[in-house]
XYZ file of C-alpha atoms in Angstrom:
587
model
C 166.938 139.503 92.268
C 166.776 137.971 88.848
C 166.644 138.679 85.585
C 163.978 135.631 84.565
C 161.162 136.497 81.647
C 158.019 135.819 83.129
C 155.757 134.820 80.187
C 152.291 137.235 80.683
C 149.060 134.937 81.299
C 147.570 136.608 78.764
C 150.103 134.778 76.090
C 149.975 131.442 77.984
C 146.388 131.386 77.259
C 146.570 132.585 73.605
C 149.061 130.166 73.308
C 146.562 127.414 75.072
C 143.570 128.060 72.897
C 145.700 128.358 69.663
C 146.772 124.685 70.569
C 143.511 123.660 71.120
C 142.392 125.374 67.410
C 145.041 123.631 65.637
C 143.869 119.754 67.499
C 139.754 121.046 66.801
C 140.391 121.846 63.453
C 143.934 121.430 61.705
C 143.198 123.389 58.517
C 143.046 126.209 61.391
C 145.993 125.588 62.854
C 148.115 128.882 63.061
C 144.971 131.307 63.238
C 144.288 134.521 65.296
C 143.312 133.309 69.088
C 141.619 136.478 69.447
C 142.443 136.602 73.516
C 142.095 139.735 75.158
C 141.526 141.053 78.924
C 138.012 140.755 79.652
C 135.341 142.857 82.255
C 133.546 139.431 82.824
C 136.077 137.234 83.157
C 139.986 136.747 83.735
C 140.365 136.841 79.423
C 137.953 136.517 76.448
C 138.924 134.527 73.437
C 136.658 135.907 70.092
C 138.126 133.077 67.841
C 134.884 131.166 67.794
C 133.371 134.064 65.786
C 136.270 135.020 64.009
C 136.971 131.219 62.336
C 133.722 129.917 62.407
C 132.870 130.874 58.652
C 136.599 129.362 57.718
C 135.319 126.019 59.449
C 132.143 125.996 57.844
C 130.417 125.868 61.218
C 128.185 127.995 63.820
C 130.392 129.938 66.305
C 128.433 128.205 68.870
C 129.316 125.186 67.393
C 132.988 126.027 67.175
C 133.031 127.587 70.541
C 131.480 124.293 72.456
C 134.639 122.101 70.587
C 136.910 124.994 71.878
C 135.515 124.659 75.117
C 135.715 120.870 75.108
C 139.158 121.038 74.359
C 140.322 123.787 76.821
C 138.579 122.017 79.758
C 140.085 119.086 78.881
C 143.906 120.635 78.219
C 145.888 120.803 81.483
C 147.208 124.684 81.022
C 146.571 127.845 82.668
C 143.038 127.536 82.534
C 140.991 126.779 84.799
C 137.350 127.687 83.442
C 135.887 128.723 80.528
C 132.657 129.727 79.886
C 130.326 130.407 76.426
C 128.582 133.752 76.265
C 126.381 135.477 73.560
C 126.769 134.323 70.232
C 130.054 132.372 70.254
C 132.786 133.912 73.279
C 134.976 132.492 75.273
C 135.007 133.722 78.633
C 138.372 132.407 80.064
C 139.283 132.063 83.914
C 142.487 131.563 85.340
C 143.991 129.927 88.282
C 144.247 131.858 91.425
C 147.760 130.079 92.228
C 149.107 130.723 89.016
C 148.146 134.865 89.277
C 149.952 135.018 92.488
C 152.901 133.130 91.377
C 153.314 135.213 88.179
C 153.123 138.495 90.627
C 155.901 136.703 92.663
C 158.009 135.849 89.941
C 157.731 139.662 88.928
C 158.236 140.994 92.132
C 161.191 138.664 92.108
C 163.003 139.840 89.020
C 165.428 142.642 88.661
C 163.253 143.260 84.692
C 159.884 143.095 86.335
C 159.831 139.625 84.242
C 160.261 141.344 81.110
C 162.695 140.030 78.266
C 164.255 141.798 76.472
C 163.075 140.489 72.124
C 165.145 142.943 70.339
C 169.049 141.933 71.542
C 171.198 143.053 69.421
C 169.292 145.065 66.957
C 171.061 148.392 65.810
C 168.468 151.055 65.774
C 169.489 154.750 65.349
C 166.710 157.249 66.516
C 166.869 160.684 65.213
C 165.328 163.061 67.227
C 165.354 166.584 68.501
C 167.777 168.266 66.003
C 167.320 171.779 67.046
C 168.911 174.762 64.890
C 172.550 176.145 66.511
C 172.222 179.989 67.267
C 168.208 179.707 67.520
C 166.225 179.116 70.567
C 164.820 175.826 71.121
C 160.843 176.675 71.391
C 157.474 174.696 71.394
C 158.353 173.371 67.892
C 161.321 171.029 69.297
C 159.270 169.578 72.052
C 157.103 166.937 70.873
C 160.458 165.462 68.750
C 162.504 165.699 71.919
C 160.213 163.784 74.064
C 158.638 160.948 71.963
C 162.447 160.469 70.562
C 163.765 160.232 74.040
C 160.946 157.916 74.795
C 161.484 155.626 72.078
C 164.796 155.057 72.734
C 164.152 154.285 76.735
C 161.281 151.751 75.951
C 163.485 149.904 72.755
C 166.597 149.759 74.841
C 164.791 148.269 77.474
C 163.350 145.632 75.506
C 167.310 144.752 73.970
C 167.712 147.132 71.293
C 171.219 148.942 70.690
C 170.292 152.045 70.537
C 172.425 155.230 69.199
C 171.273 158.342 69.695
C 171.446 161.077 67.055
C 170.514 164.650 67.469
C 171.052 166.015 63.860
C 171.615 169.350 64.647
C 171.125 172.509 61.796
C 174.901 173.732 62.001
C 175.910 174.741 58.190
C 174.402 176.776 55.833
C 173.955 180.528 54.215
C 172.579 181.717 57.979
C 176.263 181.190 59.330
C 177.726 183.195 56.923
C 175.342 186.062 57.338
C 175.954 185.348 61.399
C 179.397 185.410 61.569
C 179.681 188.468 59.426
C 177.537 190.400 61.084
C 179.595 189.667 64.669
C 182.824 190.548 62.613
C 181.170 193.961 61.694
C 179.454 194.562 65.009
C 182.052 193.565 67.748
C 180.003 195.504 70.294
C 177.503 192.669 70.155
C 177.499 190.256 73.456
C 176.590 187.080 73.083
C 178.690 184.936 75.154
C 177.174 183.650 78.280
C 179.737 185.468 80.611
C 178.817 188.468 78.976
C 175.021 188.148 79.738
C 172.589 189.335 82.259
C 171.906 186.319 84.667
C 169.167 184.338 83.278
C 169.599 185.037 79.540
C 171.463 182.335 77.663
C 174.266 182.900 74.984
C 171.523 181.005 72.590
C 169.269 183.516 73.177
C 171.662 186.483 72.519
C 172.475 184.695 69.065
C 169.105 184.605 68.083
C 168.623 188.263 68.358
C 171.732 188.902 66.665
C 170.721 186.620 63.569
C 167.348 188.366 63.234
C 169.258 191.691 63.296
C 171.480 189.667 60.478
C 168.811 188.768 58.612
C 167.119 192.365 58.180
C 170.574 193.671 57.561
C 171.089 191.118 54.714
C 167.680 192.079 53.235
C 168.018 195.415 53.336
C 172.039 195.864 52.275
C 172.967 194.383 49.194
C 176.866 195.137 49.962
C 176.175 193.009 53.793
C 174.674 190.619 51.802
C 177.545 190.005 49.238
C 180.035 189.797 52.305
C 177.794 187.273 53.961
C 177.732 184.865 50.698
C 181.447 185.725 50.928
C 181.725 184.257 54.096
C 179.527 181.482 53.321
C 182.325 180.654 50.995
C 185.011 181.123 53.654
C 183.367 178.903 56.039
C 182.654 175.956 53.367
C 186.686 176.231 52.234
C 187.893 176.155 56.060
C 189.227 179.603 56.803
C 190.796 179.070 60.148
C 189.154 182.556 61.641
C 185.689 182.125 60.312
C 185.646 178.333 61.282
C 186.863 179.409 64.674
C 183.872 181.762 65.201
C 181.590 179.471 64.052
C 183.266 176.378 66.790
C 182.129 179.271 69.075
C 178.468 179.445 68.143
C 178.007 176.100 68.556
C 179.945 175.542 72.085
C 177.544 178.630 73.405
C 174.312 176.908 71.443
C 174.975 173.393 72.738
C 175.419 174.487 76.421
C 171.843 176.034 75.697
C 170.455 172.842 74.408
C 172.050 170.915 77.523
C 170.547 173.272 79.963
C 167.003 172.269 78.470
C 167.865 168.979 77.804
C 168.752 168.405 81.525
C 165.814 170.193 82.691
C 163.576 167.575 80.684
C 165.651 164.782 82.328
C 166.504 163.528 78.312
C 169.590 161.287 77.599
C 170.690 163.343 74.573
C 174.688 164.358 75.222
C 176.739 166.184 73.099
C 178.190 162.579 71.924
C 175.048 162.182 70.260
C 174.771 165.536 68.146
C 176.114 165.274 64.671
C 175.551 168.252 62.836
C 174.840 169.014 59.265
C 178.523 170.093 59.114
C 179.551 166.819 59.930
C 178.290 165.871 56.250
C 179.650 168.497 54.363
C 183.256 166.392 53.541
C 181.218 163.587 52.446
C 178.360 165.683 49.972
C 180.473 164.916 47.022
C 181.243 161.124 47.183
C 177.177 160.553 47.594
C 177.130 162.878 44.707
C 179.046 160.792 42.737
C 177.999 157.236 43.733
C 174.206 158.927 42.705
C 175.147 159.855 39.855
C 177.282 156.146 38.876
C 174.112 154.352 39.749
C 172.150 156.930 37.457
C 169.767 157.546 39.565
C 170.490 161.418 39.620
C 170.574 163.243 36.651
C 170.748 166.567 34.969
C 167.777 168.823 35.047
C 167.880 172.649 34.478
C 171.804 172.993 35.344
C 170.304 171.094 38.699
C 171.134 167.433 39.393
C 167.913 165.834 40.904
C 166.795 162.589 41.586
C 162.991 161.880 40.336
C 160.738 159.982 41.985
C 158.986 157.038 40.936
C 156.786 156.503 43.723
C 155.670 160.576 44.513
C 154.524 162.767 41.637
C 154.357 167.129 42.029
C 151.423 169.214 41.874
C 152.042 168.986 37.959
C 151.525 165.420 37.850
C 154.956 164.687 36.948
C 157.928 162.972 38.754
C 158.724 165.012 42.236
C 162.355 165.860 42.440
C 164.903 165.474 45.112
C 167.349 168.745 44.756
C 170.740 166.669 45.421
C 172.984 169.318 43.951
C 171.440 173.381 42.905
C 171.994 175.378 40.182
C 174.734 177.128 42.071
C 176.533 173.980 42.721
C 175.396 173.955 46.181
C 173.812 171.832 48.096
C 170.885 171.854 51.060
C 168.423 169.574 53.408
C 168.023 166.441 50.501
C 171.685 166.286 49.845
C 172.510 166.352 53.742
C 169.746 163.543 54.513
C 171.163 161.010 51.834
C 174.265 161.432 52.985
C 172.745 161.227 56.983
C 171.170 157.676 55.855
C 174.128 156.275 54.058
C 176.118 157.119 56.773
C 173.997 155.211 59.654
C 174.027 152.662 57.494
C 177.231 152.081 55.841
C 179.272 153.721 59.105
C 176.744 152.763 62.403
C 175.604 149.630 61.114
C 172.122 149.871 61.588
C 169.718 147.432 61.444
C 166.386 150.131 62.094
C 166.426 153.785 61.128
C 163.570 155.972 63.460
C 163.218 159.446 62.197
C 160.856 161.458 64.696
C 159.942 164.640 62.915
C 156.956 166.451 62.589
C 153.866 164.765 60.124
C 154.968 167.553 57.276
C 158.033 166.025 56.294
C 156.734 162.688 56.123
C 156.617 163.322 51.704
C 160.720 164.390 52.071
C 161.297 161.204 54.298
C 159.370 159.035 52.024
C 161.727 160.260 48.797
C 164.681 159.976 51.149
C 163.774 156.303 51.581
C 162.950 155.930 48.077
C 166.346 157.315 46.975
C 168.345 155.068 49.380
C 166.569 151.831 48.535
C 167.712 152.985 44.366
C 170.996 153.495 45.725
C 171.761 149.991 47.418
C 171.787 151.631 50.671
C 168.912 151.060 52.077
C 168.016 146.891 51.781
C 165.613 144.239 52.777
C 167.575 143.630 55.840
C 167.395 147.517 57.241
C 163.650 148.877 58.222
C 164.076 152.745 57.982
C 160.847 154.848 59.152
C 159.309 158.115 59.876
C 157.894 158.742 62.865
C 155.404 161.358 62.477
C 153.668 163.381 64.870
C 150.978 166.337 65.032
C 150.817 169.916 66.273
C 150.822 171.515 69.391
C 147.998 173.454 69.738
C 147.060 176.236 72.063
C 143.685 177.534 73.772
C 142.752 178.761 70.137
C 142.871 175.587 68.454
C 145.750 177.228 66.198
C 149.165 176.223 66.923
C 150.867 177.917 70.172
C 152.278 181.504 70.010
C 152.736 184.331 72.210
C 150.227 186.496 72.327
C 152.435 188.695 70.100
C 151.802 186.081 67.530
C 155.777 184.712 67.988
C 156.976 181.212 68.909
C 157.087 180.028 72.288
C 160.368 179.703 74.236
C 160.492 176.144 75.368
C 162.356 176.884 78.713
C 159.524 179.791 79.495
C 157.050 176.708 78.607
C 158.328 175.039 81.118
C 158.715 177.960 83.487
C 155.015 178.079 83.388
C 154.756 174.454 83.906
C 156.853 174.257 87.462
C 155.372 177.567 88.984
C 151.182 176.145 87.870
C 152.966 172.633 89.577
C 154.300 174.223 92.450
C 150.658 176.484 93.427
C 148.754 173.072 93.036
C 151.593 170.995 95.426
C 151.331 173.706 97.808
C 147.482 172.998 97.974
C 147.178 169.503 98.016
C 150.392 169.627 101.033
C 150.817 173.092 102.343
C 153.043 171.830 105.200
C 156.263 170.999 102.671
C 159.336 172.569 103.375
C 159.881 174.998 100.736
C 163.139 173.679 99.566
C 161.243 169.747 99.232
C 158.103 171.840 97.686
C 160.674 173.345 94.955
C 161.811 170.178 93.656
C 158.626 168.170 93.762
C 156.953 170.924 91.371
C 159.895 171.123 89.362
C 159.407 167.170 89.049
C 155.722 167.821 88.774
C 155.607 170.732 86.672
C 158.313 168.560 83.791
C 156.110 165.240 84.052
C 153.015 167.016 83.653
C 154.367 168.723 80.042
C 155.864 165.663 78.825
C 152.990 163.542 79.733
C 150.347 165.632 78.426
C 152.005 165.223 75.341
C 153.070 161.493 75.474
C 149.613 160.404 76.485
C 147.865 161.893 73.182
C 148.638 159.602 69.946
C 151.748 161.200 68.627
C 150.016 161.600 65.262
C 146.766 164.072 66.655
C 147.946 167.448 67.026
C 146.460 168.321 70.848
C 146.121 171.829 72.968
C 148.722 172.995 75.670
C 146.637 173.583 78.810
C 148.713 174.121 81.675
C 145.975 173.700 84.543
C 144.911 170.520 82.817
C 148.321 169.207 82.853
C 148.950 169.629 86.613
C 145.883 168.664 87.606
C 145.870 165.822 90.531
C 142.568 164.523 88.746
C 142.624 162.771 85.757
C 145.086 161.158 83.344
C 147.772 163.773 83.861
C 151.580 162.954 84.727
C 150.879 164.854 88.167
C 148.332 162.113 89.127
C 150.594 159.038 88.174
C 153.584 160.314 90.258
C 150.635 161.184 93.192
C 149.299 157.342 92.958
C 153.368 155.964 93.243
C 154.067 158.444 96.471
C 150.780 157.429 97.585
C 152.060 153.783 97.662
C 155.449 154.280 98.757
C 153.865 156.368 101.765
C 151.825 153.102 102.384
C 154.711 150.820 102.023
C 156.875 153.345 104.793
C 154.357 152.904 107.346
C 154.258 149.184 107.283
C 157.920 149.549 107.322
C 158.602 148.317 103.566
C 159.545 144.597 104.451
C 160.314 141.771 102.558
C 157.268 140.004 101.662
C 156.801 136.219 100.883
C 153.740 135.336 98.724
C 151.541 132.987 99.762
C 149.632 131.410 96.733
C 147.198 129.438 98.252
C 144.974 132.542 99.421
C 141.689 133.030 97.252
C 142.034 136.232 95.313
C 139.703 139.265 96.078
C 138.129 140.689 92.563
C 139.822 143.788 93.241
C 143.302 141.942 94.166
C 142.939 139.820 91.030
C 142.108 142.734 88.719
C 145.353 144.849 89.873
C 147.156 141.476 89.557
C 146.242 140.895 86.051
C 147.098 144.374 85.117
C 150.568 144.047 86.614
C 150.826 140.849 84.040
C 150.512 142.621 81.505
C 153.554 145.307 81.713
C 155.775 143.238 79.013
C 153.070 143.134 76.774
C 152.374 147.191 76.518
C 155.829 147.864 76.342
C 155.510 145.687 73.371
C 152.918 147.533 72.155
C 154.397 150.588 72.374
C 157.736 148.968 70.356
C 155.048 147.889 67.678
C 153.139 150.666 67.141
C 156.159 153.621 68.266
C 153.190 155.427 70.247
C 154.277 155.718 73.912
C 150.825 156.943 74.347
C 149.954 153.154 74.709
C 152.411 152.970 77.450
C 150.612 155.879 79.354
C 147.521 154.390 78.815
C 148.724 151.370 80.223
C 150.157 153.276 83.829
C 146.793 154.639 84.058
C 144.642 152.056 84.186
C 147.440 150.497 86.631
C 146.843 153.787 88.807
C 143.233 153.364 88.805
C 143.004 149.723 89.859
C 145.265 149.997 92.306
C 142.933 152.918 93.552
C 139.760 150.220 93.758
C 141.940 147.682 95.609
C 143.066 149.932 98.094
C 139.431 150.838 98.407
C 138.226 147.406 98.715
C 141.270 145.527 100.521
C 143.015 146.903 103.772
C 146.246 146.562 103.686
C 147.596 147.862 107.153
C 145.681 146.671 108.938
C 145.725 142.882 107.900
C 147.792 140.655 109.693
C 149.492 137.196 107.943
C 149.542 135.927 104.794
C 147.102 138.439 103.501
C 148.774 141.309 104.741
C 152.117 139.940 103.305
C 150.198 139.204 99.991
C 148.482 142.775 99.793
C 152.172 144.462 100.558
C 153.513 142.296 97.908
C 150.835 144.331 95.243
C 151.501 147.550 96.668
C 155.155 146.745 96.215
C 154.841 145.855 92.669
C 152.644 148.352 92.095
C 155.237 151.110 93.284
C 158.166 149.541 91.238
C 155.946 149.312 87.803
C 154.994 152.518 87.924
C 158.458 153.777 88.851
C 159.298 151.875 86.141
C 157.036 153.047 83.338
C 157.145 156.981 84.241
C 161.438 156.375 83.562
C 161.120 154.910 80.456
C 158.478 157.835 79.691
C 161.205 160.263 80.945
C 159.678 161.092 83.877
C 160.633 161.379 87.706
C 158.457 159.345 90.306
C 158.716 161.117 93.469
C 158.592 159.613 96.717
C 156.290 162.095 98.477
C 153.981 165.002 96.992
């Protein structure tokens, strides 16, 4: 195979009709072609309409010279047509679809360059809390951040991973103290019942922690104590606290391998990992007098973001107390992937709420010299998950949901609606297909809705063969690959000189236009666009296999209609990886 970029038709013929713009009228040269995909024709061009007031014309006007000129132009078109007021209904070669699909079919990319070589981007994602459980709250970060980084390393990107993980703080101290004072307390994972998770034993024990710590003034001295202990580097208490972390991160690996998400433990770099560092960014804040003394505090004030009061919002670099929390850590986080990574594009996928806090960050680090012209730093904000209420998920104790019971519930609703659709699986195969079924179906559900709308966790909807679920895209690629075994998957030579059916030359087009929603989706950040995209793909392949036989066609039409099915397979394939998600062969 080979690695070739196929350019899509779509961008030939933008690329056509802005040539033909800039020879019609020059003082237009460089404008908007307007070309989309189009339900009467191959492509619709809108620029007639769009430019006609900037050419002092009629769009009918403009869109007869446009015409002229694209009839007379030798490219990829091979019609065009004028329709209502002004558009440009655009038609295509049949030779040149096929030979697109076979150049596709041919490559090792699918076609698809890759725009973004060489860019450093660092993607933050994730960053659950050490000695908590990871629950509902952690998984729309996890997935949309592993997402990100699968679609814009694909497309060339150097992506590093960073899973900034809550490891430092008061809580430790108040942890660690209560362990030392309880040594009854089990919490390692060979100490556990089978099926509960050292993680999980920690989070008790904190919440026990924290009421002690309330309620005890003397527990709560000895925890600020330790605090202390920790931040100075006393062997013993940094050795308990190397243990909580070990135990945590196996928990975050078990979920993280469940999900199928490329997070290791290379990638995590704690809050602790800062805390050598806090007063050098102190200091270079303070030389560049942008942070400055305010009630014992040492703040930095905004000029862009004002408080409640009207007046200049703060950034809490260094407390009354002398110590230091979340803005202090993220300055230093930023300088850091900049000064030590090298980044050329900062991605920071939390939740919308902190998009004020990322906003100062960025403010601060700009001030500071850190963050320049040449580095695009952004937050990548997305909404709630909701449940049946409308309200965000809980128990129905009111208490946050476990993300590995979430999933739980995922696989066994996966694995009742398998068993239904293909009651004669092998239990072992049916297992693993609703474990695949039952993952997809959670991450797509929440990759399809744009990451910024909060959306509702419905289980049944998620595994549902009908619709635009996860479940329905992997059904539509073992669907194919079932096809593509009976005929004995060959090789398949295109033959371009066969007229394309409708159906044939609307899954064709579709296929043409992988590279460009990928592209999309590196725009905008919203894999939902990239769903959407698979989708449609699923449902047109549905119509052609409806209106074209396949197996039973012999020749060049058979060949050509295996060479779809073929492509079809691979792109989705494709598209559900870089969404994080398995495409089985059978269901």
């Amino acid at each position: 195979m080979t690695n070739h970029e196929v350019l899509p038709l779509l961008d030939q013929v933008a690329d056509s009709v802005s040539q033909v713009i800039a020879h019609a009228r020059p003082e237009l040269a460089g404008a908007d072609p307007v070309v989309r995909r189009s339900e009467h024709a191959d492509f619709q061009s809108n620029a007639a309409l769009a430019l006609a007031k900037r050419a002092r014309t009629k769009p009918a006007e403009l869109a007869e010279a446009l015409t002229a000129g694209l009839t007379d132009d030798h490219g990829p078109i091979t019609r065009v047509e004028i329709s209502g007021p002004g558009f440009l209904n655009i038609t295509v070669p049949d030779q040149l679809i096929w030979s697109h699909l076979a150049a596709r079919l041919a490559s090792s990319r699918l076609g698809i360059g890759a725009p973004n070589t060489g860019q450093r981007t660092v993607i933050d994602y994730s960053a659950p809390n050490i000695a908590k459980e990871m629950h509902v709250g952690h998984l729309r970060t996890t997935i949309i951040g592993d997402s990100l980084a699968r679609v814009l390393g694909f497309l060339g990107a150097d992506v590093i991973r960073q899973n900034h993980l809550g490891d430092w703080g008061t809580q430790f101290g108040m942890l660690i103290q209560y362990l030392d004072e309880h040594p009854e307390a089990t919490w390692h994972h060979d100490e556990l019942e089978p099926g509960t998770s050292a993680v999980s034993a920690l989070d008790e024990l904190y919440r026990a922690a924290r009421g002690l710590f309330d309620a005890d003034p003397e527990f709560a001295d000895r925890s600020r104590n330790r605090v202390v202990a920790l931040q100075s580097g006393d062997p013993a208490t940094v050795e308990r606290w190397r243990e909580i972390v070990a135990e945590s991160e196996k928990a975050f690996r078990d979920i993280y391998d469940r999900l199928g998400v490329l997070l290791t433990p290379e990638n995590s770099v704690g809050e602790s990992f800062y805390n050598h560092v806090l007063a050098d960014v102190i200091a270079e804040l303070t030389e560049v007098g942008i942070a400055v003394e305010s009630d014992s505090a040492l703040v930095i004030f905004s000029e862009e973001v004002n408080g409640p009061d009207g007046n200049p919002a703060p950034l809490m670099v260094r407390k009354r107390d002398g110590g230091y929390g979340y803005d202090t850590t993220d300055l230093a986080t930023i300088r850091y992937r900049i000064h030590d990574l090298k980044a050329d594009h900062l991605l920071y996928v939390t939740d919308s709420r902190q998009a004020l806090h990322f906003q100062m960050i960025f403010e601060a680090a700009r001030r500071a010299g850190w963050l320049t012209d040449d580095i695009e730093a952004a937050h990548v904000p997305y909404g709630t998950v909701l449940g049946p209420d409308g309200r965000p998920f809980k128990t129905r104790a009111g208490g946050t949901v476990r993300l590995m019971d979430l999933l739980d519930d995922a696989t066994a609703r996966a694995r009742a609606v398998v068993h239904d659709k293909n009651p004669d699986l092998p239990a072992d195969q049916l297992d693993q297909i609703a474990e695949q079924a039952g993952i997809g179906a959670v991450k797509y559900a929440d990759l399809s809705n744009s990451r910024i709308k909060d959306y509702v966790f419905d289980v049944d909807r998620m595994v549902s063969f009908n619709g635009n679920t996860g479940v329905y895209l992997q059904y539509a690629h073992a669907r194919i690959r079932s096809i593509l075994r009976k005929a004995g998957d060959p090789d398949v030579a295109i033959d371009s000189t066969i007229e394309l059916h409708p159906a044939e030359r609307a899954l064709a087009l579709e296929l043409d236009a992988y590279g460009t929603a990928l592209a999309d989706v590196s725009a905008s950040l919203e894999p939902h666009k990239l769903c959407g995209y698979l989708y449609d793909l699923a449902r047109d392949f549905t119509n052609f296999y409806e209106a074209c036989h396949v197996l039973n066609t012999e020749g060049p039409v058979r060949s050509n209609r295996l060479a779809l099915c073929q492509l079809t397979a691979r792109t989705l394939q494709h598209g559900l990886d870089l969404l994080g998600i398995n495409a089985p062969e059978r269901m």
